[in-house]
């Protein structure tokens, strides 16, 4: 889900295949014909792409006392 949320642009990374054979158990299919969806959430291989851009961000846990003080200061 993280890769899809951070790497996919719907206009260029989705592929829809209409009238594809699917499961006869699919209630949304007409007979066994349905549509298939392909999602490309891969990292580009172009050498000009900065590899750091696609690294997953890590956030260290905060100090609970500081977090609650901040929440209280916001009146939440």
mmCIF file of N, CA, C and O in Angstrom:
data_model
loop_
_atom_site.group_PDB
_atom_site.id
_atom_site.type_symbol
_atom_site.label_atom_id
_atom_site.label_comp_id
_atom_site.label_asym_id
_atom_site.label_seq_id
_atom_site.Cartn_x
_atom_site.Cartn_y
_atom_site.Cartn_z
ATOM 1 N N UNK A 1 0.830 -1.183 0.000
ATOM 2 C CA UNK A 1 0.000 0.000 0.000
ATOM 3 C C UNK A 1 0.882 1.257 0.000
ATOM 4 O O UNK A 1 0.533 2.247 -0.640
ATOM 5 N N UNK A 2 2.014 1.196 0.738
ATOM 6 C CA UNK A 2 2.887 2.370 0.782
ATOM 7 C C UNK A 2 3.447 2.680 -0.607
ATOM 8 O O UNK A 2 3.494 3.839 -1.027
ATOM 9 N N UNK A 3 3.869 1.657 -1.342
ATOM 10 C CA UNK A 3 4.425 1.872 -2.681
ATOM 11 C C UNK A 3 3.371 2.467 -3.613
ATOM 12 O O UNK A 3 3.659 3.379 -4.385
ATOM 13 N N UNK A 4 2.148 1.979 -3.539
ATOM 14 C CA UNK A 4 1.076 2.510 -4.384
ATOM 15 C C UNK A 4 0.798 3.963 -4.017
ATOM 16 O O UNK A 4 0.640 4.818 -4.885
ATOM 17 N N UNK A 5 0.764 4.265 -2.716
ATOM 18 C CA UNK A 5 0.456 5.623 -2.268
ATOM 19 C C UNK A 5 1.548 6.626 -2.625
ATOM 20 O O UNK A 5 1.273 7.800 -2.809
ATOM 21 N N UNK A 6 2.802 6.167 -2.740
ATOM 22 C CA UNK A 6 3.904 7.106 -2.950
ATOM 23 C C UNK A 6 4.525 7.064 -4.337
ATOM 24 O O UNK A 6 5.338 7.924 -4.660
ATOM 25 N N UNK A 7 4.186 6.083 -5.166
ATOM 26 C CA UNK A 7 4.845 5.958 -6.466
ATOM 27 C C UNK A 7 3.908 5.931 -7.659
ATOM 28 O O UNK A 7 4.360 5.925 -8.790
ATOM 29 N N UNK A 8 2.609 5.884 -7.444
ATOM 30 C CA UNK A 8 1.668 5.692 -8.553
ATOM 31 C C UNK A 8 0.985 6.997 -8.929
ATOM 32 O O UNK A 8 0.455 7.701 -8.071
ATOM 33 N N UNK A 9 1.005 7.303 -10.213
ATOM 34 C CA UNK A 9 0.226 8.378 -10.803
ATOM 35 C C UNK A 9 -0.792 7.700 -11.712
ATOM 36 O O UNK A 9 -0.421 6.981 -12.642
ATOM 37 N N UNK A 10 -2.070 7.903 -11.449
ATOM 38 C CA UNK A 10 -3.120 7.163 -12.138
ATOM 39 C C UNK A 10 -3.069 7.320 -13.657
ATOM 40 O O UNK A 10 -3.351 6.385 -14.389
ATOM 41 N N UNK A 11 -2.669 8.492 -14.130
ATOM 42 C CA UNK A 11 -2.678 8.717 -15.584
ATOM 43 C C UNK A 11 -1.570 7.970 -16.313
ATOM 44 O O UNK A 11 -1.647 7.782 -17.519
ATOM 45 N N UNK A 12 -0.543 7.507 -15.613
ATOM 46 C CA UNK A 12 0.540 6.823 -16.323
ATOM 47 C C UNK A 12 0.920 5.456 -15.746
ATOM 48 O O UNK A 12 1.660 4.706 -16.374
ATOM 49 N N UNK A 13 0.423 5.099 -14.569
ATOM 50 C CA UNK A 13 0.854 3.859 -13.922
ATOM 51 C C UNK A 13 -0.235 2.803 -13.785
ATOM 52 O O UNK A 13 -0.024 1.787 -13.135
ATOM 53 N N UNK A 14 -1.406 3.049 -14.369
ATOM 54 C CA UNK A 14 -2.482 2.062 -14.322
ATOM 55 C C UNK A 14 -2.747 1.501 -15.705
ATOM 56 O O UNK A 14 -2.695 2.219 -16.698
ATOM 57 N N UNK A 15 -3.054 0.214 -15.757
ATOM 58 C CA UNK A 15 -3.392 -0.460 -17.008
ATOM 59 C C UNK A 15 -4.683 -1.225 -16.784
ATOM 60 O O UNK A 15 -4.775 -2.041 -15.857
ATOM 61 N N UNK A 16 -5.705 -0.952 -17.603
ATOM 62 C CA UNK A 16 -6.977 -1.658 -17.513
ATOM 63 C C UNK A 16 -7.117 -2.551 -18.734
ATOM 64 O O UNK A 16 -6.956 -2.097 -19.865
ATOM 65 N N UNK A 17 -7.385 -3.823 -18.496
ATOM 66 C CA UNK A 17 -7.598 -4.785 -19.575
ATOM 67 C C UNK A 17 -9.076 -5.172 -19.557
ATOM 68 O O UNK A 17 -9.513 -5.922 -18.682
ATOM 69 N N UNK A 18 -9.878 -4.656 -20.503
ATOM 70 C CA UNK A 18 -11.299 -4.996 -20.526
ATOM 71 C C UNK A 18 -11.523 -6.378 -21.141
ATOM 72 O O UNK A 18 -10.668 -6.900 -21.856
ATOM 73 N N UNK A 19 -12.668 -6.944 -20.863
ATOM 74 C CA UNK A 19 -13.084 -8.229 -21.443
ATOM 75 C C UNK A 19 -12.054 -9.329 -21.241
ATOM 76 O O UNK A 19 -11.710 -10.051 -22.170
ATOM 77 N N UNK A 20 -11.544 -9.438 -20.036
ATOM 78 C CA UNK A 20 -10.568 -10.477 -19.712
ATOM 79 C C UNK A 20 -11.280 -11.635 -19.014
ATOM 80 O O UNK A 20 -12.288 -11.446 -18.345
ATOM 81 N N UNK A 21 -10.739 -12.821 -19.188
ATOM 82 C CA UNK A 21 -11.323 -14.001 -18.533
ATOM 83 C C UNK A 21 -11.051 -13.917 -17.039
ATOM 84 O O UNK A 21 -9.941 -13.673 -16.600
ATOM 85 N N UNK A 22 -12.101 -14.104 -16.268
ATOM 86 C CA UNK A 22 -11.978 -14.055 -14.825
ATOM 87 C C UNK A 22 -12.632 -15.263 -14.203
ATOM 88 O O UNK A 22 -12.845 -16.285 -14.871
ATOM 89 N N UNK A 23 -12.999 -15.149 -12.967
ATOM 90 C CA UNK A 23 -13.619 -16.252 -12.243
ATOM 91 C C UNK A 23 -15.120 -16.258 -12.472
ATOM 92 O O UNK A 23 -15.775 -15.207 -12.441
ATOM 93 N N UNK A 24 -15.677 -17.433 -12.652
ATOM 94 C CA UNK A 24 -17.131 -17.534 -12.791
ATOM 95 C C UNK A 24 -17.818 -17.281 -11.453
ATOM 96 O O UNK A 24 -19.030 -17.109 -11.398
ATOM 97 N N UNK A 25 -17.059 -17.243 -10.368
ATOM 98 C CA UNK A 25 -17.610 -16.979 -9.043
ATOM 99 C C UNK A 25 -17.736 -15.484 -8.753
ATOM 100 O O UNK A 25 -18.335 -15.095 -7.754
ATOM 101 N N UNK A 26 -17.174 -14.642 -9.621
ATOM 102 C CA UNK A 26 -17.218 -13.189 -9.429
ATOM 103 C C UNK A 26 -18.615 -12.684 -9.764
ATOM 104 O O UNK A 26 -19.026 -12.720 -10.923
ATOM 105 N N UNK A 27 -19.374 -12.193 -8.764
ATOM 106 C CA UNK A 27 -20.735 -11.747 -9.041
ATOM 107 C C UNK A 27 -20.802 -10.484 -9.908
ATOM 108 O O UNK A 27 -21.831 -10.200 -10.500
ATOM 109 N N UNK A 28 -19.721 -9.732 -9.998
ATOM 110 C CA UNK A 28 -19.735 -8.525 -10.818
ATOM 111 C C UNK A 28 -19.394 -8.806 -12.275
ATOM 112 O O UNK A 28 -19.572 -7.944 -13.129
ATOM 113 N N UNK A 29 -18.911 -10.022 -12.584
ATOM 114 C CA UNK A 29 -18.531 -10.381 -13.950
ATOM 115 C C UNK A 29 -19.775 -10.740 -14.760
ATOM 116 O O UNK A 29 -20.802 -11.126 -14.224
ATOM 117 N N UNK A 30 -19.653 -10.595 -16.064
ATOM 118 C CA UNK A 30 -20.717 -11.028 -16.974
ATOM 119 C C UNK A 30 -20.267 -12.366 -17.542
ATOM 120 O O UNK A 30 -19.386 -12.401 -18.404
ATOM 121 N N UNK A 31 -20.842 -13.439 -17.036
ATOM 122 C CA UNK A 31 -20.333 -14.761 -17.360
ATOM 123 C C UNK A 31 -19.025 -14.902 -16.608
ATOM 124 O O UNK A 31 -18.961 -14.692 -15.412
ATOM 125 N N UNK A 32 -17.973 -15.221 -17.329
ATOM 126 C CA UNK A 32 -16.648 -15.273 -16.703
ATOM 127 C C UNK A 32 -15.772 -14.141 -17.209
ATOM 128 O O UNK A 32 -14.578 -14.117 -16.996
ATOM 129 N N UNK A 33 -16.383 -13.161 -17.892
ATOM 130 C CA UNK A 33 -15.629 -12.037 -18.447
ATOM 131 C C UNK A 33 -15.680 -10.850 -17.485
ATOM 132 O O UNK A 33 -16.725 -10.506 -16.952
ATOM 133 N N UNK A 34 -14.541 -10.254 -17.290
ATOM 134 C CA UNK A 34 -14.426 -9.138 -16.359
ATOM 135 C C UNK A 34 -13.330 -8.202 -16.857
ATOM 136 O O UNK A 34 -12.871 -8.332 -17.974
ATOM 137 N N UNK A 35 -12.923 -7.268 -16.054
ATOM 138 C CA UNK A 35 -11.801 -6.380 -16.374
ATOM 139 C C UNK A 35 -10.679 -6.649 -15.379
ATOM 140 O O UNK A 35 -10.927 -7.015 -14.237
ATOM 141 N N UNK A 36 -9.461 -6.472 -15.816
ATOM 142 C CA UNK A 36 -8.279 -6.653 -14.960
ATOM 143 C C UNK A 36 -7.590 -5.301 -14.812
ATOM 144 O O UNK A 36 -7.606 -4.473 -15.724
ATOM 145 N N UNK A 37 -6.960 -5.085 -13.668
ATOM 146 C CA UNK A 37 -6.251 -3.837 -13.398
ATOM 147 C C UNK A 37 -4.810 -4.142 -13.050
ATOM 148 O O UNK A 37 -4.530 -4.974 -12.183
ATOM 149 N N UNK A 38 -3.884 -3.484 -13.731
ATOM 150 C CA UNK A 38 -2.463 -3.592 -13.427
ATOM 151 C C UNK A 38 -1.975 -2.283 -12.836
ATOM 152 O O UNK A 38 -2.344 -1.206 -13.315
ATOM 153 N N UNK A 39 -1.176 -2.357 -11.789
ATOM 154 C CA UNK A 39 -0.647 -1.168 -11.126
ATOM 155 C C UNK A 39 0.874 -1.261 -11.111
ATOM 156 O O UNK A 39 1.430 -2.227 -10.602
ATOM 157 N N UNK A 40 1.533 -0.251 -11.673
ATOM 158 C CA UNK A 40 2.994 -0.212 -11.672
ATOM 159 C C UNK A 40 3.454 0.711 -10.550
ATOM 160 O O UNK A 40 3.389 1.925 -10.667
ATOM 161 N N UNK A 41 3.910 0.117 -9.446
ATOM 162 C CA UNK A 41 4.396 0.885 -8.301
ATOM 163 C C UNK A 41 5.887 0.652 -8.102
ATOM 164 O O UNK A 41 6.405 0.763 -6.994
ATOM 165 N N UNK A 42 6.586 0.346 -9.205
ATOM 166 C CA UNK A 42 8.013 0.079 -9.106
ATOM 167 C C UNK A 42 8.810 1.377 -9.112
ATOM 168 O O UNK A 42 8.337 2.417 -9.555
ATOM 169 N N UNK A 43 10.031 1.305 -8.634
ATOM 170 C CA UNK A 43 10.932 2.459 -8.647
ATOM 171 C C UNK A 43 11.530 2.567 -10.050
ATOM 172 O O UNK A 43 11.989 1.568 -10.600
ATOM 173 N N UNK A 44 11.533 3.754 -10.649
ATOM 174 C CA UNK A 44 12.138 3.912 -11.969
ATOM 175 C C UNK A 44 13.610 3.496 -11.953
ATOM 176 O O UNK A 44 14.317 3.702 -10.966
ATOM 177 N N UNK A 45 14.070 2.916 -13.047
ATOM 178 C CA UNK A 45 15.457 2.453 -13.124
ATOM 179 C C UNK A 45 16.377 3.452 -13.804
ATOM 180 O O UNK A 45 17.562 3.199 -13.921
ATOM 181 N N UNK A 46 15.849 4.563 -14.246
ATOM 182 C CA UNK A 46 16.666 5.562 -14.939
ATOM 183 C C UNK A 46 17.821 6.008 -14.048
ATOM 184 O O UNK A 46 17.622 6.295 -12.863
ATOM 185 N N UNK A 47 19.038 6.083 -14.575
ATOM 186 C CA UNK A 47 20.193 6.458 -13.754
ATOM 187 C C UNK A 47 20.117 7.886 -13.221
ATOM 188 O O UNK A 47 20.794 8.222 -12.268
ATOM 189 N N UNK A 48 19.279 8.725 -13.809
ATOM 190 C CA UNK A 48 19.182 10.111 -13.345
ATOM 191 C C UNK A 48 18.276 10.258 -12.133
ATOM 192 O O UNK A 48 18.240 11.291 -11.502
ATOM 193 N N UNK A 49 17.542 9.203 -11.805
ATOM 194 C CA UNK A 49 16.607 9.279 -10.683
ATOM 195 C C UNK A 49 17.382 9.142 -9.374
ATOM 196 O O UNK A 49 18.187 8.244 -9.200
ATOM 197 N N UNK A 50 17.116 10.053 -8.455
ATOM 198 C CA UNK A 50 17.766 10.032 -7.146
ATOM 199 C C UNK A 50 17.193 8.883 -6.328
ATOM 200 O O UNK A 50 16.017 8.881 -5.982
ATOM 201 N N UNK A 51 18.013 7.897 -5.990
ATOM 202 C CA UNK A 51 17.563 6.741 -5.223
ATOM 203 C C UNK A 51 17.037 7.106 -3.854
ATOM 204 O O UNK A 51 16.181 6.423 -3.298
ATOM 205 N N UNK A 52 17.543 8.181 -3.266
ATOM 206 C CA UNK A 52 17.089 8.604 -1.947
ATOM 207 C C UNK A 52 15.616 9.009 -1.977
ATOM 208 O O UNK A 52 14.922 8.906 -0.980
ATOM 209 N N UNK A 53 15.157 9.469 -3.107
ATOM 210 C CA UNK A 53 13.781 9.944 -3.216
ATOM 211 C C UNK A 53 12.777 8.823 -2.944
ATOM 212 O O UNK A 53 11.674 9.081 -2.479
ATOM 213 N N UNK A 54 13.150 7.595 -3.215
ATOM 214 C CA UNK A 54 12.223 6.484 -3.088
ATOM 215 C C UNK A 54 12.448 5.641 -1.838
ATOM 216 O O UNK A 54 11.851 4.597 -1.684
ATOM 217 N N UNK A 55 13.318 6.090 -0.947
ATOM 218 C CA UNK A 55 13.511 5.371 0.317
ATOM 219 C C UNK A 55 12.346 5.643 1.250
ATOM 220 O O UNK A 55 11.835 6.764 1.309
ATOM 221 N N UNK A 56 11.954 4.620 1.981
ATOM 222 C CA UNK A 56 10.874 4.782 2.937
ATOM 223 C C UNK A 56 11.362 5.601 4.120
ATOM 224 O O UNK A 56 12.413 5.336 4.682
ATOM 225 N N UNK A 57 10.605 6.614 4.491
ATOM 226 C CA UNK A 57 10.979 7.489 5.585
ATOM 227 C C UNK A 57 10.786 6.778 6.918
ATOM 228 O O UNK A 57 9.805 6.073 7.123
ATOM 229 N N UNK A 58 11.723 6.939 7.811
ATOM 230 C CA UNK A 58 11.633 6.385 9.168
ATOM 231 C C UNK A 58 11.516 7.547 10.156
ATOM 232 O O UNK A 58 12.285 8.494 10.093
ATOM 233 N N UNK A 59 10.558 7.438 11.036
ATOM 234 C CA UNK A 59 10.353 8.461 12.056
ATOM 235 C C UNK A 59 10.548 7.792 13.410
ATOM 236 O O UNK A 59 9.914 6.793 13.717
ATOM 237 N N UNK A 60 11.429 8.366 14.199
ATOM 238 C CA UNK A 60 11.657 7.795 15.529
ATOM 239 C C UNK A 60 10.488 8.162 16.437
ATOM 240 O O UNK A 60 9.887 9.228 16.289
ATOM 241 N N UNK A 61 10.157 7.291 17.384
ATOM 242 C CA UNK A 61 9.045 7.587 18.287
ATOM 243 C C UNK A 61 9.328 8.852 19.093
ATOM 244 O O UNK A 61 10.455 9.101 19.494
ATOM 245 N N UNK A 62 8.292 9.627 19.299
ATOM 246 C CA UNK A 62 8.446 10.857 20.067
ATOM 247 C C UNK A 62 8.365 10.593 21.562
ATOM 248 O O UNK A 62 8.016 9.504 22.011
ATOM 249 N N UNK A 63 8.703 11.583 22.326
ATOM 250 C CA UNK A 63 8.596 11.522 23.778
ATOM 251 C C UNK A 63 7.123 11.711 24.126
ATOM 252 O O UNK A 63 6.559 12.779 23.861
ATOM 253 N N UNK A 64 6.470 10.697 24.707
ATOM 254 C CA UNK A 64 5.029 10.805 24.990
ATOM 255 C C UNK A 64 4.655 12.036 25.812
ATOM 256 O O UNK A 64 3.639 12.666 25.553
ATOM 257 N N UNK A 65 5.481 12.407 26.774
ATOM 258 C CA UNK A 65 5.171 13.582 27.600
ATOM 259 C C UNK A 65 5.162 14.848 26.748
ATOM 260 O O UNK A 65 4.293 15.713 26.901
ATOM 261 N N UNK A 66 6.119 14.953 25.839
ATOM 262 C CA UNK A 66 6.170 16.129 24.952
ATOM 263 C C UNK A 66 4.982 16.162 24.010
ATOM 264 O O UNK A 66 4.415 17.222 23.725
ATOM 265 N N UNK A 67 4.604 14.973 23.498
ATOM 266 C CA UNK A 67 3.462 14.901 22.586
ATOM 267 C C UNK A 67 2.198 15.352 23.298
ATOM 268 O O UNK A 67 1.442 16.181 22.782
ATOM 269 N N UNK A 68 1.958 14.835 24.504
ATOM 270 C CA UNK A 68 0.757 15.215 25.228
ATOM 271 C C UNK A 68 0.767 16.689 25.626
ATOM 272 O O UNK A 68 -0.275 17.338 25.642
ATOM 273 N N UNK A 69 1.925 17.229 25.938
ATOM 274 C CA UNK A 69 2.020 18.667 26.253
ATOM 275 C C UNK A 69 1.656 19.497 25.015
ATOM 276 O O UNK A 69 0.955 20.504 25.119
ATOM 277 N N UNK A 70 2.105 19.058 23.856
ATOM 278 C CA UNK A 70 1.794 19.761 22.606
ATOM 279 C C UNK A 70 0.297 19.681 22.316
ATOM 280 O O UNK A 70 -0.335 20.677 21.957
ATOM 281 N N UNK A 71 -0.279 18.494 22.509
ATOM 282 C CA UNK A 71 -1.717 18.312 22.287
ATOM 283 C C UNK A 71 -2.509 19.211 23.232
ATOM 284 O O UNK A 71 -3.469 19.878 22.834
ATOM 285 N N UNK A 72 -2.086 19.269 24.489
ATOM 286 C CA UNK A 72 -2.765 20.127 25.466
ATOM 287 C C UNK A 72 -2.639 21.590 25.091
ATOM 288 O O UNK A 72 -3.602 22.362 25.209
ATOM 289 N N UNK A 73 -1.459 21.992 24.598
ATOM 290 C CA UNK A 73 -1.255 23.382 24.200
ATOM 291 C C UNK A 73 -2.147 23.758 23.023
ATOM 292 O O UNK A 73 -2.553 24.915 22.895
ATOM 293 N N UNK A 74 -2.465 22.788 22.200
ATOM 294 C CA UNK A 74 -3.366 23.047 21.062
ATOM 295 C C UNK A 74 -4.828 23.037 21.486
ATOM 296 O O UNK A 74 -5.707 23.367 20.693
ATOM 297 N N UNK A 75 -5.072 22.644 22.714
ATOM 298 C CA UNK A 75 -6.452 22.609 23.220
ATOM 299 C C UNK A 75 -7.224 21.411 22.716
ATOM 300 O O UNK A 75 -8.448 21.430 22.662
ATOM 301 N N UNK A 76 -6.513 20.369 22.380
ATOM 302 C CA UNK A 76 -7.185 19.167 21.874
ATOM 303 C C UNK A 76 -7.343 18.119 22.941
ATOM 304 O O UNK A 76 -6.693 18.009 23.872
#
